[in-house]
């Protein structure tokens, strides 16, 4: 008799078991045993394939989660949970640091710590790993918390075998994760060098510091391309289908020339090193690659610690002006609505407007909005720029960076909304395309518009101080686009490194009775702003060759200032009579009558019969200025004021200086200030002392104290 039996046969095309009809004869005992053996083998094979399929599915799911979410480092695994609800995912950030994501612990252990060691499993032989605050306190309760742990004493992950949540009181392990054998933690990776194609592009080996940061050593480029950028993208070779990388200072302008400089680039927005195949020095005007470097695959680098904040805008068009500033807009009828979003400090302003020239982006003559938020509300103020100087009166007229309502115009901007969130100011406002104010620039829809932008600190009067950030190339925007345009990306911010200010100069020599006072640039964050903590007007007083030195003058002695700050009252930029008051800010002439009445003028001002202040120490202009075509944004590259000062060019008039003689007496305060009569924040302190001997003794005592301390240390070391 012939029987029909259904056997499970594996379908290779779909990894599943299907039933097929197979005609068979009735088996004998031996045949039946062989058949059962083959059946068991097929079942085992099927189970193994199913397990492999499920493992592959889980692995793919895990990899998919990593790809979809932010890169966190090299995944070590989930914490094995034994007691007290310990759970979480553990990553290796670098060879010293763990990242724990979604950590939970009920906090009910008696003497519980993060614990690590080199034994085969967690036990009493190990050491405490400080918590996320660097403390070795007993662990409290955690609920779904993300944080990093750093191994103490520069221990490395390759020197340990596990990380545990461990109770020292009863030697109980609440949860752990193991370090695999031959584990390689993420670390800085070395890449190639820039290919030498054109315009002297070259470099040493690049270093990929983390998932967003690339350091390029000995980078060279002659700066002669038309519109050349740091450029990145995907594919085998650089092409026009790429995008800009902000330069080392966050600018998106065409890059400057470099001569064997070491620079650090940060990939914009949420882009990481795993999203790109190359970095190029690319000219978008000629679509030419001047040199590039390929990014290796499978990089084992630390995750970036850069904070990423997604940009939020409600208008259809957006343009990234700087890494920390973007403008979006929409035209509706005769009006245009703008939104400025900037990653700025609370006391900073954002500025944007139409250029003063129809053929270039030019600050002089520009019509701009200055937007900022104080503790109460937001502001959008219409400004007219006639000079790169604070607004001052020149022969009865206001010149400089002046509000429209001060120069006879109208404030044409209407504030809509404002908010500050996660360190980002967002302010929206509107104006008509063609304003009724003759001083306003028209916004054209039938052609492109040259625009300008800037952001920096507000001064004590909530007026824009000399801008810290501003474009160095032409910025062109077509506001009437048929399709929305958007090149904006998320804001990024890394932990700030304190700026090392230049040395503070002091003139304490008792024999010095004459001071030569002239003007020079204020020197970026390392100079005036870093030394005084005040915003800068762009210029500063130089005394006897030093930038804003502190002067020590003795009561009863006469001193002479030879003043060369400019004596042309028609110049809003270079008219700076020297005055001495008890006010650290300066700019006496700009203050209201009420404010002037609160300030004591000690020298440099006399009053007319009508009570109006008149400066007495306005000398010819002597100016230390930048060389031609110098970019003042590079001031902070100078490690010392001496090197910065050597780069400047002195231009001085042959006229004799104005003389300001002073004799401090007992009525003078111990601290007064030399400053400009017209502009604020240009000078610094004068210390009025009764005796130079005390000053010398104080210095001698300090030196003696240091020598005593050093001697004691040497004795201890000798023991």
PDB file of C-alpha atoms in Angstrom, residues 346-347 349 370 372-374 379 381 383 403 457-465:
ATOM      1  CA  UNK A 346      20.912  87.813  27.384  1.00  0.00           C
ATOM      2  CA  UNK A 347      22.616  91.188  26.965  1.00  0.00           C
ATOM      3  CA  UNK A 349      21.456  92.298  20.250  1.00  0.00           C
ATOM      4  CA  UNK A 370      18.299  96.131  16.207  1.00  0.00           C
ATOM      5  CA  UNK A 372      16.901  92.325  21.644  1.00  0.00           C
ATOM      6  CA  UNK A 373      15.080  91.046  24.723  1.00  0.00           C
ATOM      7  CA  UNK A 374      15.472  92.459  28.217  1.00  0.00           C
ATOM      8  CA  UNK A 379      12.352  95.256  21.188  1.00  0.00           C
ATOM      9  CA  UNK A 381      14.334  99.384  16.938  1.00  0.00           C
ATOM     10  CA  UNK A 383      18.495 102.337  13.116  1.00  0.00           C
ATOM     11  CA  UNK A 403      17.952 105.370  16.094  1.00  0.00           C
ATOM     12  CA  UNK A 457      26.657  93.233  23.181  1.00  0.00           C
ATOM     13  CA  UNK A 458      24.397  96.075  24.256  1.00  0.00           C
ATOM     14  CA  UNK A 459      25.944  98.878  26.260  1.00  0.00           C
ATOM     15  CA  UNK A 460      24.608 100.233  29.553  1.00  0.00           C
ATOM     16  CA  UNK A 461      22.036 102.346  27.642  1.00  0.00           C
ATOM     17  CA  UNK A 462      20.750  99.340  25.661  1.00  0.00           C
ATOM     18  CA  UNK A 463      22.428 100.734  22.551  1.00  0.00           C
ATOM     19  CA  UNK A 464      24.367  98.418  20.214  1.00  0.00           C
ATOM     20  CA  UNK A 465      28.066  98.467  21.026  1.00  0.00           C
TER      21      UNK A 465
END
